[in-house]
Short mmCIF file of C-alpha atoms and ligand atoms in Angstrom, two decimals:
data_model
loop_
_atom_site.label_atom_id
_atom_site.label_comp_id
_atom_site.label_asym_id
_atom_site.label_seq_id
_atom_site.Cartn_x
_atom_site.Cartn_y
_atom_site.Cartn_z
CA MET A 1 -46.88 -109.44 -28.86
CA SER A 2 -50.16 -107.38 -28.12
CA VAL A 3 -50.92 -103.49 -28.47
CA GLU A 4 -50.55 -103.21 -24.90
CA PRO A 5 -47.45 -104.22 -23.62
CA MET A 6 -47.15 -105.05 -19.60
CA LYS A 7 -45.67 -102.83 -17.46
CA VAL A 8 -43.44 -104.25 -15.01
CA ILE A 9 -42.02 -102.41 -11.53
CA ILE A 10 -38.69 -104.40 -10.65
CA ALA A 11 -37.36 -103.33 -8.05
CA LYS A 12 -34.87 -103.76 -4.74
CA PRO A 13 -36.33 -103.25 -1.40
CA GLY A 14 -33.79 -103.25 1.84
CA LEU A 15 -30.54 -102.21 2.27
CA ASP A 16 -28.52 -105.33 1.10
CA GLY A 17 -25.82 -105.97 -1.78
CA HIS A 18 -26.30 -105.86 -5.66
CA ASP A 19 -28.93 -105.58 -7.76
CA ARG A 20 -27.27 -107.72 -10.35
CA GLY A 21 -29.95 -110.85 -10.43
CA ALA A 22 -32.71 -107.98 -10.66
CA LYS A 23 -31.56 -106.35 -13.37
CA VAL A 24 -30.83 -109.67 -15.54
CA VAL A 25 -34.31 -110.34 -15.09
CA ALA A 26 -35.24 -106.84 -16.27
CA ARG A 27 -33.30 -107.30 -19.19
CA ALA A 28 -35.34 -110.74 -19.32
CA LEU A 29 -37.98 -109.46 -19.39
CA VAL A 30 -37.75 -106.66 -22.11
CA GLU A 31 -36.56 -108.75 -24.16
CA ALA A 32 -39.77 -110.53 -24.19
CA GLY A 33 -41.49 -107.52 -24.98
CA MET A 34 -42.48 -105.82 -21.80
CA GLU A 35 -41.91 -102.23 -20.83
CA VAL A 36 -39.61 -102.35 -17.41
CA VAL A 37 -39.27 -99.59 -14.80
CA TYR A 38 -36.86 -100.11 -13.46
CA LEU A 39 -35.81 -99.13 -9.74
CA GLY A 40 -32.88 -100.46 -8.38
CA LEU A 41 -31.68 -100.49 -5.31
CA ARG A 42 -32.72 -99.67 -1.62
CA GLN A 43 -36.26 -99.43 -2.46
CA THR A 44 -39.05 -99.11 0.22
CA PRO A 45 -42.19 -100.64 0.20
CA GLU A 46 -43.58 -97.13 -0.11
CA SER A 47 -41.58 -95.86 -2.56
CA ILE A 48 -42.12 -98.91 -4.67
CA VAL A 49 -46.19 -98.81 -4.65
CA ASN A 50 -45.78 -95.34 -5.15
CA ALA A 51 -43.89 -95.82 -8.53
CA ALA A 52 -46.19 -98.91 -9.49
CA LEU A 53 -48.94 -96.44 -9.19
CA GLU A 54 -47.70 -93.60 -10.77
CA GLU A 55 -46.67 -96.38 -13.61
CA ASP A 56 -50.20 -97.76 -13.76
CA ALA A 57 -47.71 -101.09 -13.44
CA ASP A 58 -49.71 -104.43 -14.12
CA VAL A 59 -46.91 -106.37 -12.07
CA ILE A 60 -44.40 -105.73 -9.72
CA GLY A 61 -41.57 -107.84 -8.93
CA LEU A 62 -39.29 -107.77 -5.65
CA SER A 63 -35.54 -109.17 -5.35
CA ILE A 64 -34.90 -110.10 -1.96
CA LEU A 65 -31.83 -111.89 -0.91
CA SER A 66 -31.94 -110.32 2.82
CA GLY A 67 -33.65 -112.60 4.15
CA ALA A 68 -36.35 -110.10 4.99
CA HIS A 69 -38.71 -111.38 2.44
CA MET A 70 -41.76 -111.95 4.79
CA THR A 71 -41.94 -108.21 5.53
CA HIS A 72 -41.39 -106.80 2.67
CA PHE A 73 -43.38 -108.88 0.84
CA ARG A 74 -46.15 -108.21 3.39
CA ARG A 75 -45.53 -104.77 3.26
CA VAL A 76 -45.62 -104.02 -0.24
CA LYS A 77 -49.24 -106.28 -0.64
CA GLU A 78 -50.64 -103.83 2.24
CA LEU A 79 -50.03 -100.80 0.60
CA MET A 80 -51.23 -102.31 -3.17
CA ASP A 81 -54.49 -102.93 -1.58
CA LYS A 82 -54.40 -99.97 0.37
CA ASN A 83 -53.63 -97.38 -3.08
CA GLY A 84 -56.11 -99.95 -5.40
CA LEU A 85 -53.49 -101.82 -6.74
CA GLY A 86 -55.39 -104.78 -5.23
CA ASP A 87 -55.57 -106.27 -9.00
CA ARG A 88 -51.93 -106.14 -10.12
CA LEU A 89 -49.24 -108.89 -9.54
CA LEU A 90 -46.95 -109.40 -7.06
CA THR A 91 -44.17 -111.82 -7.43
CA GLY A 92 -40.22 -111.99 -6.87
CA GLY A 93 -37.23 -114.17 -6.51
CA GLY A 94 -34.48 -114.58 -3.57
CA ILE A 95 -34.02 -117.48 -1.58
CA ILE A 96 -37.27 -117.98 -0.23
CA PRO A 97 -37.81 -121.31 1.96
CA THR A 98 -40.94 -123.52 1.41
CA LYS A 99 -42.19 -122.44 4.25
CA ASP A 100 -42.36 -119.02 3.67
CA GLN A 101 -43.68 -119.45 -0.08
CA GLU A 102 -46.88 -121.03 1.72
CA LYS A 103 -47.15 -118.19 4.02
CA LEU A 104 -46.82 -115.74 1.22
CA LYS A 105 -49.30 -118.02 -0.61
CA GLU A 106 -51.88 -116.68 2.14
CA LEU A 107 -51.15 -113.33 1.79
CA GLY A 108 -52.01 -113.65 -1.97
CA ILE A 109 -48.60 -114.06 -3.66
CA GLU A 110 -49.30 -117.34 -5.30
CA LYS A 111 -45.69 -117.97 -6.74
CA VAL A 112 -41.91 -116.67 -6.30
CA PHE A 113 -38.84 -117.98 -7.67
CA GLY A 114 -35.47 -118.94 -6.78
CA PRO A 115 -32.06 -119.23 -7.93
CA GLY A 116 -32.67 -122.21 -9.83
CA ASP A 117 -35.59 -121.53 -11.21
CA ASP A 118 -35.07 -120.37 -14.87
CA ILE A 119 -35.65 -116.71 -15.98
CA GLN A 120 -37.98 -118.21 -18.94
CA ALA A 121 -40.38 -119.36 -16.02
CA ILE A 122 -40.67 -115.91 -14.99
CA VAL A 123 -41.61 -114.78 -18.25
CA ASP A 124 -44.28 -117.58 -18.61
CA TYR A 125 -45.90 -116.83 -15.18
CA ILE A 126 -45.86 -113.23 -16.00
CA ARG A 127 -47.62 -113.89 -19.15
CA THR A 128 -49.99 -116.55 -18.42
CA TRP A 129 -51.41 -114.41 -15.05
CA HIS A 130 -51.73 -111.18 -18.25
CA ARG A 131 -53.61 -113.63 -20.22
CA SER A 132 -55.63 -115.12 -17.34
CA ARG A 133 -56.78 -111.38 -16.85
CA SER A 134 -57.31 -110.29 -19.91
CA THR A 135 -60.18 -112.99 -20.21
CA MET B 1 -59.82 -106.00 -21.83
CA ASN B 2 -59.02 -104.88 -18.72
CA SER B 3 -62.82 -103.99 -17.93
CA ASP B 4 -62.42 -102.32 -15.06
CA ARG B 5 -60.42 -99.20 -16.52
CA ARG B 6 -62.95 -98.95 -19.21
CA THR B 7 -66.47 -100.14 -20.85
CA GLY B 8 -66.14 -101.22 -24.40
CA HIS B 9 -64.73 -98.11 -26.42
CA SER B 10 -65.75 -95.39 -24.03
CA LEU B 11 -64.46 -94.36 -20.52
CA LYS B 12 -66.06 -94.88 -17.17
CA PRO B 13 -67.70 -91.83 -15.77
CA GLU B 14 -66.11 -92.82 -12.36
CA LEU B 15 -62.89 -92.86 -13.77
CA TRP B 16 -63.73 -88.74 -14.47
CA ASP B 17 -64.65 -88.23 -11.02
CA GLN B 18 -61.71 -89.62 -9.54
CA PHE B 19 -59.47 -87.59 -11.74
CA PHE B 20 -60.77 -84.44 -11.01
CA LYS B 21 -61.09 -85.07 -7.53
CA GLY B 22 -57.33 -85.63 -7.10
CA SER B 23 -56.81 -89.78 -7.56
CA ARG B 24 -53.08 -90.20 -9.16
CA LEU B 25 -54.18 -93.50 -9.71
CA ALA B 26 -57.01 -92.25 -11.98
CA CYS B 27 -54.03 -89.98 -13.34
CA ALA B 28 -52.05 -92.80 -13.74
CA ARG B 29 -54.95 -94.81 -16.12
CA LEU B 30 -55.37 -92.13 -17.96
CA ILE B 31 -52.39 -91.77 -18.86
CA THR B 32 -52.11 -95.76 -19.57
CA LEU B 33 -55.34 -95.53 -21.61
CA VAL B 34 -53.66 -92.61 -24.10
CA GLU B 35 -51.26 -94.82 -24.19
CA ASN B 36 -52.81 -97.88 -25.07
CA PHE B 37 -55.98 -97.00 -26.93
CA PRO B 38 -55.66 -94.51 -29.69
CA GLU B 39 -59.19 -94.45 -30.45
CA LEU B 40 -59.89 -92.94 -27.08
CA VAL B 41 -57.53 -90.13 -26.81
CA PRO B 42 -60.73 -88.09 -28.39
CA GLU B 43 -63.07 -88.39 -26.21
CA ILE B 44 -60.39 -87.98 -23.51
CA ARG B 45 -59.05 -84.67 -24.94
CA ASP B 46 -62.71 -83.41 -25.37
CA LYS B 47 -63.10 -83.79 -21.31
CA LEU B 48 -59.49 -82.25 -20.40
CA PHE B 49 -58.61 -79.76 -22.83
CA SER B 50 -60.73 -77.02 -21.11
CA HIS B 51 -59.75 -78.03 -17.59
CA ARG B 52 -55.82 -78.21 -18.47
CA ARG B 53 -54.14 -74.77 -16.86
CA SER B 54 -50.66 -73.04 -18.20
CA ALA B 55 -48.17 -75.92 -17.29
CA ILE B 56 -44.88 -75.11 -18.59
CA ARG B 57 -43.33 -77.67 -20.80
CA ILE B 58 -39.61 -78.03 -20.18
CA GLY B 59 -37.86 -80.43 -22.18
CA VAL B 60 -34.64 -81.78 -21.02
CA THR B 61 -32.46 -83.83 -24.01
CA GLY B 62 -29.26 -84.96 -24.52
CA PRO B 63 -27.15 -87.90 -25.72
CA PRO B 64 -27.65 -90.98 -23.30
CA GLY B 65 -25.62 -91.16 -20.02
CA VAL B 66 -24.69 -87.04 -19.59
CA GLY B 67 -26.82 -86.83 -16.35
CA LYS B 68 -30.31 -85.73 -17.88
CA SER B 69 -32.28 -87.88 -15.28
CA THR B 70 -30.14 -86.68 -12.40
CA VAL B 71 -30.93 -82.99 -14.22
CA THR B 72 -34.48 -83.30 -14.45
CA ALA B 73 -34.29 -84.56 -10.58
CA ALA B 74 -31.96 -81.68 -9.42
CA LEU B 75 -34.19 -79.13 -11.62
CA ALA B 76 -37.66 -80.44 -10.04
CA ARG B 77 -36.77 -80.44 -6.84
CA ARG B 78 -35.80 -76.57 -7.00
CA ALA B 79 -39.45 -76.25 -8.40
CA LEU B 80 -41.04 -78.41 -5.66
CA LYS B 81 -39.34 -75.64 -3.34
CA LYS B 82 -41.18 -72.49 -4.85
CA GLY B 83 -44.47 -74.36 -4.74
CA HIS B 84 -44.76 -75.50 -8.03
CA SER B 85 -46.52 -78.64 -8.80
CA VAL B 86 -44.49 -80.72 -11.07
CA GLY B 87 -44.88 -83.88 -13.59
CA VAL B 88 -41.90 -85.83 -15.50
CA ILE B 89 -42.83 -87.69 -18.13
CA ALA B 90 -39.40 -89.62 -19.07
CA VAL B 91 -39.21 -91.53 -22.56
CA ASP B 92 -37.19 -94.32 -23.22
CA PRO B 93 -36.53 -96.10 -26.09
CA SER B 94 -38.60 -99.31 -27.07
CA SER B 95 -36.87 -101.93 -29.46
CA PRO B 96 -38.30 -102.67 -32.13
CA PHE B 97 -37.58 -105.96 -32.25
CA THR B 98 -39.26 -106.91 -29.13
CA GLY B 99 -41.14 -103.78 -28.34
CA GLY B 100 -40.20 -103.86 -24.69
CA ALA B 101 -38.21 -101.18 -23.26
CA PHE B 102 -36.09 -100.69 -19.92
CA LEU B 103 -37.31 -97.60 -18.16
CA GLY B 104 -34.44 -96.58 -16.04
CA ASP B 105 -35.18 -92.86 -15.00
CA ARG B 106 -36.55 -93.52 -11.74
CA VAL B 107 -33.26 -94.85 -10.52
CA ARG B 108 -32.04 -90.96 -10.51
CA MET B 109 -35.09 -89.28 -8.88
CA GLN B 110 -35.36 -91.22 -6.03
CA SER B 111 -34.85 -88.49 -3.57
CA LEU B 112 -38.16 -86.73 -5.41
CA ILE B 113 -40.08 -89.69 -4.10
CA GLY B 114 -42.71 -89.03 -1.23
CA ASP B 115 -43.48 -85.62 -1.93
CA PRO B 116 -47.50 -85.23 -2.77
CA HIS B 117 -46.75 -82.60 -5.51
CA ILE B 118 -44.42 -84.38 -8.15
CA PHE B 119 -45.96 -86.95 -10.30
CA ILE B 120 -43.26 -89.22 -12.29
CA ARG B 121 -43.91 -91.43 -15.48
CA SER B 122 -42.00 -93.11 -17.72
CA LEU B 123 -42.86 -93.84 -21.50
CA ALA B 124 -41.58 -96.17 -23.91
CA SER B 125 -41.30 -94.71 -27.11
CA ARG B 126 -43.69 -96.84 -28.86
CA ASP B 127 -44.33 -96.79 -32.14
CA GLY B 128 -43.20 -93.46 -32.29
CA HIS B 129 -40.87 -93.15 -35.22
CA GLY B 130 -37.19 -93.68 -33.21
CA GLY B 131 -38.61 -90.59 -31.84
CA LEU B 132 -41.11 -89.66 -28.75
CA SER B 133 -43.51 -91.59 -27.84
CA PRO B 134 -46.86 -90.17 -29.31
CA SER B 135 -49.04 -89.70 -26.25
CA THR B 136 -46.49 -87.64 -24.65
CA PRO B 137 -47.81 -84.62 -25.86
CA TYR B 138 -51.11 -86.07 -24.20
CA ALA B 139 -49.51 -87.29 -21.25
CA ALA B 140 -48.52 -83.98 -20.43
CA ASP B 141 -51.89 -82.12 -20.81
CA ILE B 142 -53.42 -84.77 -18.22
CA PHE B 143 -50.94 -83.36 -15.79
CA ASP B 144 -52.06 -80.09 -17.07
CA ALA B 145 -55.44 -80.43 -16.39
CA PHE B 146 -54.30 -82.99 -13.55
CA GLY B 147 -52.95 -79.46 -11.50
CA MET B 148 -49.77 -79.56 -12.25
CA ASP B 149 -47.89 -75.90 -13.39
CA ARG B 150 -44.22 -77.20 -14.56
CA ILE B 151 -43.68 -80.43 -16.58
CA TYR B 152 -40.75 -81.72 -17.46
CA ILE B 153 -40.07 -84.54 -20.85
CA GLU B 154 -37.04 -86.19 -20.34
CA THR B 155 -36.25 -87.85 -23.59
CA VAL B 156 -32.62 -89.62 -25.09
CA GLY B 157 -31.66 -87.17 -27.29
CA VAL B 158 -30.37 -88.77 -30.97
CA GLY B 159 -31.88 -89.22 -33.78
CA GLN B 160 -36.11 -88.11 -33.98
CA ALA B 161 -36.51 -87.66 -30.37
CA GLU B 162 -34.22 -84.58 -29.81
CA LEU B 163 -36.63 -83.15 -32.49
CA ASP B 164 -40.34 -84.24 -31.50
CA VAL B 165 -38.93 -83.05 -27.88
CA LEU B 166 -38.99 -79.96 -29.32
CA THR B 167 -42.55 -79.33 -30.69
CA CYS B 168 -43.55 -80.71 -27.21
CA ALA B 169 -42.12 -78.62 -25.11
CA ASP B 170 -41.98 -74.91 -24.46
CA LEU B 171 -38.56 -74.71 -23.26
CA VAL B 172 -34.93 -77.09 -23.90
CA ILE B 173 -32.89 -77.59 -22.36
CA LEU B 174 -29.44 -79.57 -24.30
CA VAL B 175 -27.57 -81.47 -21.81
CA LEU B 176 -23.45 -82.28 -22.64
CA GLN B 177 -21.08 -83.40 -20.75
CA PRO B 178 -17.07 -82.89 -20.92
CA GLY B 179 -16.00 -85.17 -23.17
CA THR B 180 -18.50 -85.11 -26.01
CA GLY B 181 -17.40 -82.34 -28.01
CA ASP B 182 -17.23 -84.73 -30.91
CA VAL B 183 -21.01 -85.44 -30.02
CA ILE B 184 -21.51 -81.92 -30.53
CA GLN B 185 -21.14 -82.56 -34.66
CA ALA B 186 -23.53 -85.52 -34.46
CA LEU B 187 -26.58 -84.00 -33.16
CA LYS B 188 -29.16 -82.84 -35.37
CA ALA B 189 -28.95 -79.58 -36.50
CA GLY B 190 -32.03 -78.39 -35.22
CA ILE B 191 -31.64 -79.18 -31.80
CA ILE B 192 -28.24 -76.89 -32.05
CA GLU B 193 -30.56 -73.82 -33.64
CA ALA B 194 -33.79 -74.27 -31.19
CA ALA B 195 -32.65 -75.23 -27.75
CA ASP B 196 -33.78 -72.68 -25.52
CA MET B 197 -30.43 -73.41 -22.62
CA PHE B 198 -27.03 -75.48 -23.08
CA LEU B 199 -26.33 -77.35 -19.63
CA ILE B 200 -23.07 -78.45 -19.15
CA ASN B 201 -23.23 -81.44 -16.82
CA LYS B 202 -20.40 -83.54 -14.99
CA SER B 203 -18.20 -80.44 -14.81
CA ASP B 204 -16.93 -82.26 -11.66
CA LEU B 205 -14.70 -84.05 -14.23
CA PRO B 206 -11.70 -82.89 -16.63
CA GLY B 207 -12.80 -81.06 -20.00
CA THR B 208 -15.27 -78.94 -19.20
CA GLU B 209 -13.29 -75.54 -19.98
CA SER B 210 -12.96 -76.81 -23.45
CA LEU B 211 -16.31 -77.73 -24.09
CA LEU B 212 -17.42 -74.79 -23.20
CA ASP B 213 -15.04 -73.11 -25.48
CA SER B 214 -16.11 -75.21 -28.60
CA LEU B 215 -19.79 -74.19 -27.71
CA ARG B 216 -19.25 -70.67 -27.51
CA PHE B 217 -16.90 -70.95 -31.21
CA ILE B 218 -20.09 -73.04 -32.43
CA PHE B 219 -22.28 -70.05 -32.21
CA GLU B 220 -20.29 -67.35 -32.51
CA ILE B 221 -19.77 -69.21 -36.16
CA SER B 222 -23.35 -69.65 -36.26
CA ALA B 223 -25.89 -68.22 -38.71
CA ARG B 224 -28.57 -68.10 -35.08
CA GLN B 225 -26.48 -65.64 -33.54
CA LYS B 226 -27.57 -62.70 -36.04
CA THR B 227 -31.23 -63.49 -35.71
CA ILE B 228 -31.68 -64.61 -31.78
CA PRO B 229 -29.40 -64.11 -28.77
CA ARG B 230 -27.48 -66.67 -27.98
CA PRO B 231 -28.58 -69.04 -25.71
CA PRO B 232 -27.24 -69.67 -22.04
CA ILE B 233 -24.50 -71.88 -22.04
CA LEU B 234 -23.94 -73.67 -18.15
CA ALA B 235 -21.72 -75.94 -16.38
CA ALA B 236 -23.21 -78.07 -13.75
CA SER B 237 -22.45 -81.37 -11.62
CA ALA B 238 -25.66 -82.58 -10.77
CA LEU B 239 -24.17 -85.08 -8.38
CA HIS B 240 -22.52 -83.12 -6.67
CA ASN B 241 -25.19 -80.44 -6.25
CA LYS B 242 -23.00 -77.50 -7.89
CA GLY B 243 -24.43 -75.11 -9.97
CA LEU B 244 -28.12 -75.92 -9.96
CA ASP B 245 -29.29 -73.05 -8.28
CA GLU B 246 -28.19 -70.71 -11.29
CA ALA B 247 -29.22 -73.77 -13.54
CA SER B 248 -32.72 -72.90 -12.11
CA ALA B 249 -32.82 -69.39 -11.97
CA GLU B 250 -31.76 -69.05 -15.62
CA MET B 251 -34.78 -71.20 -16.49
CA GLU B 252 -36.90 -69.39 -14.78
CA ARG B 253 -35.78 -66.06 -16.32
CA LEU B 254 -36.01 -67.78 -19.82
CA ILE B 255 -39.95 -69.34 -18.85
CA HIS B 256 -40.38 -65.19 -18.19
CA GLY B 257 -38.91 -64.08 -20.80
CA LEU B 258 -41.02 -67.13 -23.12
CA ILE B 259 -44.18 -65.67 -21.34
CA GLN B 260 -43.61 -61.95 -21.77
CA SER B 261 -42.68 -62.29 -24.99
CA GLY B 262 -45.56 -63.88 -26.35
CA ARG B 263 -43.67 -67.19 -27.45
CA PHE B 264 -45.61 -68.88 -24.89
CA GLN B 265 -48.72 -68.70 -26.40
CA LYS B 266 -47.87 -69.07 -30.61
CA LYS B 267 -45.80 -72.40 -29.27
CA LYS B 268 -48.93 -73.25 -28.10
CA ARG B 269 -51.28 -72.32 -31.03
CA LEU B 270 -48.22 -74.05 -32.97
CA ARG B 271 -48.80 -77.51 -31.15
CA LEU B 272 -52.59 -77.10 -31.66
CA GLU B 273 -52.58 -76.47 -35.31
CA GLY B 274 -49.97 -79.71 -35.48
CA GLU B 275 -52.57 -81.72 -33.41
CA ILE B 276 -55.60 -80.71 -36.04
CA LYS B 277 -53.37 -80.69 -38.92
CA ALA B 278 -52.44 -84.68 -38.19
CA SER B 279 -55.19 -85.49 -37.13
CA ILE B 280 -57.76 -84.22 -40.35
CA LEU B 281 -54.84 -86.31 -42.54
CA GLN B 282 -55.20 -88.84 -40.37
CA ASN B 283 -59.20 -88.84 -40.89
CA LEU B 284 -58.74 -88.27 -44.68
CA TRP B 285 -56.76 -91.02 -44.91
CA GLU B 286 -59.12 -93.47 -43.19
CA GLN B 287 -62.12 -92.01 -45.22
CA PHE B 288 -60.35 -92.23 -48.49
CA SER B 289 -58.57 -96.05 -47.43
CA THR B 290 -62.22 -96.54 -46.92
CA LEU B 291 -64.22 -95.32 -49.68
CA THR B 292 -62.06 -96.54 -51.96
CA ASN B 293 -59.49 -99.63 -51.87
CA ALA B 294 -56.80 -97.34 -51.84
CA PRO B 295 -54.43 -100.01 -49.59
CA GLU B 296 -54.70 -102.72 -52.05
CA GLU B 297 -54.48 -100.47 -55.52
CA ILE B 298 -51.06 -99.17 -53.72
CA GLN B 299 -50.37 -102.00 -53.12
CA ALA B 300 -50.85 -103.74 -56.47
CA ALA B 301 -49.14 -100.47 -58.19
CA ALA B 302 -45.90 -100.83 -56.17
CA ASP B 303 -45.56 -103.83 -57.16
CA ASP B 304 -46.58 -103.12 -61.15
CA LEU B 305 -44.24 -99.91 -60.33
CA LEU B 306 -40.95 -102.33 -59.39
CA LYS B 307 -41.43 -104.58 -61.95
CA SER B 308 -42.10 -101.99 -65.12
CA GLY B 309 -39.46 -99.50 -63.57
CA GLN B 310 -41.58 -96.62 -63.93
CA SER B 311 -42.28 -93.96 -62.35
CA PRO B 312 -44.70 -93.72 -59.18
CA TYR B 313 -46.52 -90.11 -59.82
CA PRO B 314 -48.71 -91.07 -63.23
CA PHE B 315 -50.24 -93.75 -60.68
CA ILE B 316 -50.21 -91.21 -57.36
CA ARG B 317 -51.96 -88.32 -59.80
CA LYS B 318 -54.70 -90.95 -60.81
CA ILE B 319 -55.28 -91.87 -57.16
CA SER B 320 -55.41 -88.53 -55.91
CA SER B 321 -57.54 -87.06 -58.46
CA ARG B 322 -60.50 -89.63 -56.60
CA ILE B 323 -59.93 -87.53 -53.65
CA LYS B 324 -61.71 -84.46 -54.34
CA MET B 325 -64.25 -87.00 -55.89
CA GLU B 326 -64.92 -88.80 -53.06
CA THR B 327 -64.98 -85.76 -51.22
CA VAL B 328 -67.82 -84.63 -53.72
CA ASN B 329 -69.45 -87.95 -53.42
CA GLU B 330 -69.50 -87.35 -49.57
CA LYS B 331 -71.51 -84.31 -49.70
CA THR B 332 -74.19 -84.39 -52.49
CA CYS B 333 -74.97 -88.47 -50.24
CA CYS B 334 -75.15 -86.35 -47.22
CA GLU B 335 -77.51 -83.92 -49.05
CA ASN B 336 -79.09 -86.37 -50.61
CA ARG B 337 -80.09 -87.48 -46.92
CA ARG B 338 -81.57 -83.99 -45.96
N1 LIG C 1 -19.42 -87.46 -12.40
C1 LIG C 1 -20.74 -87.10 -12.68
N2 LIG C 1 -21.65 -87.96 -13.11
C2 LIG C 1 -22.91 -87.41 -12.60
C3 LIG C 1 -23.72 -86.46 -12.52
N3 LIG C 1 -24.94 -86.23 -13.36
C4 LIG C 1 -25.22 -87.69 -13.15
N4 LIG C 1 -24.30 -88.61 -13.02
C5 LIG C 1 -24.10 -90.01 -13.46
O1 LIG C 1 -24.00 -90.61 -14.85
C6 LIG C 1 -24.97 -91.58 -14.82
C7 LIG C 1 -25.86 -91.35 -15.62
O2 LIG C 1 -26.89 -90.39 -15.14
P1 LIG C 1 -28.33 -90.48 -15.37
O3 LIG C 1 -28.93 -88.91 -14.82
O4 LIG C 1 -29.06 -91.62 -15.27
O5 LIG C 1 -27.95 -90.04 -18.07
P2 LIG C 1 -29.27 -89.76 -18.83
O6 LIG C 1 -28.98 -91.08 -19.08
O7 LIG C 1 -29.26 -88.45 -19.36
O8 LIG C 1 -30.42 -89.53 -17.68
C8 LIG C 1 -25.23 -91.57 -13.17
O9 LIG C 1 -24.53 -92.84 -13.05
C9 LIG C 1 -25.07 -90.44 -12.92
O10 LIG C 1 -24.71 -90.65 -11.19
C10 LIG C 1 -22.29 -85.18 -12.62
O11 LIG C 1 -22.81 -84.14 -12.51
N5 LIG C 1 -20.96 -85.67 -12.74
MG1 LIG C 2 -32.22 -90.89 -18.06
#
């Protein structure tokens, strides 16, 4: 890895369920040499972006299973732009229908991951983004 | 990289403007810069030094899982209520194999979020030789210059980190939990000697009394008692919000004593001395290794010594004798230039 490890925020917005999936992804990113700030359950878009700002995070990853992905992604993106974090990567995972994925793209959220995706794909996606940003 | 953050090897003036105007993002970026670019540290220190006020640095250390983050959040909340601006630096270990780190302390600090007078930053220990991140003291000074007057430094109290925190902090709280009586034996001797306050968290669990007893016993038999008074030993339950007003009040008393006794000033002086010495050492080594080809010679010598089975000291004496010569040469060359 380079001298500058990536810093990634992993959070679970909303009130639903468990954070097993988010933890698994967090662990995989740590294994891949990233510094992962884990926020856990019941986050609000405000608390997530506040953490990203204080941590000067490169990447924000949201885990959303509640179906409220559009609301959360839109709000987090808005707050990122407002707080000078527009150049950071916002991505995430959950059960997100293709038509919503298209809408997310319009918001500037290029790619999200589903339950069928390999964790390595997430690692690769973040790494590729980071490399393209560095040059 | 990240051309928005710096230009070549120096910082953009806008970043400073934003920092001194109170931009939290600028503060966060400066911490990232001291973490990622050691070569920028002198420039950042030059700019910040005179802006530091006199923030008190409180180290919170102890074995994993005893509730350090929960306790830190509880103490920070009380400091906020008293009108302090609070910085929290939460250090977790980096994996020596992958370089990655799981930074999970914020999970326990949720209740603090949204208050504009608190700034929480997680740091991975990186190459801190198993101890604190080398950038921890710089991050603390950045917070200080940003206007925080109480800075909590949470570190996992295992190995080197618990000793490192003693040099970074003005006061150190050692957090323990019931059932860790035997852990006390495993703690580095230094921390028992140097902790300013013992906090037994999770006193809602059984075993609190017996841990209190064994701690008191340790101090009865320790040599420390003869020179300085026994540190306060308190019990609390951060989860149930019990005993923390007392702990917080005790801490304020300790801070007061620290300032009154002149120890605060002394700690600051020692930290400064340490930084100067470490920088000189670093500079000397860099000069020495560029003026000579010491790194290669050392490598070759180590190879030879391993083969011959001889003591390294004749080589050490030989190569060290050049330090003086190189310095003299430097001097004469500078004088010639004039
Ligand atoms: N029973 C009990 N559990 C606590 C208390 N304080 C913290 N915990 C729990 O202990 C666990 C570890 O806490 P944390 O603050 O992350 O510990 P750290 O690793 O030392 O920072 C969490 O599950 C907390 O909820 C307490 O006073 N009593
Ligand atoms: Mg912790």
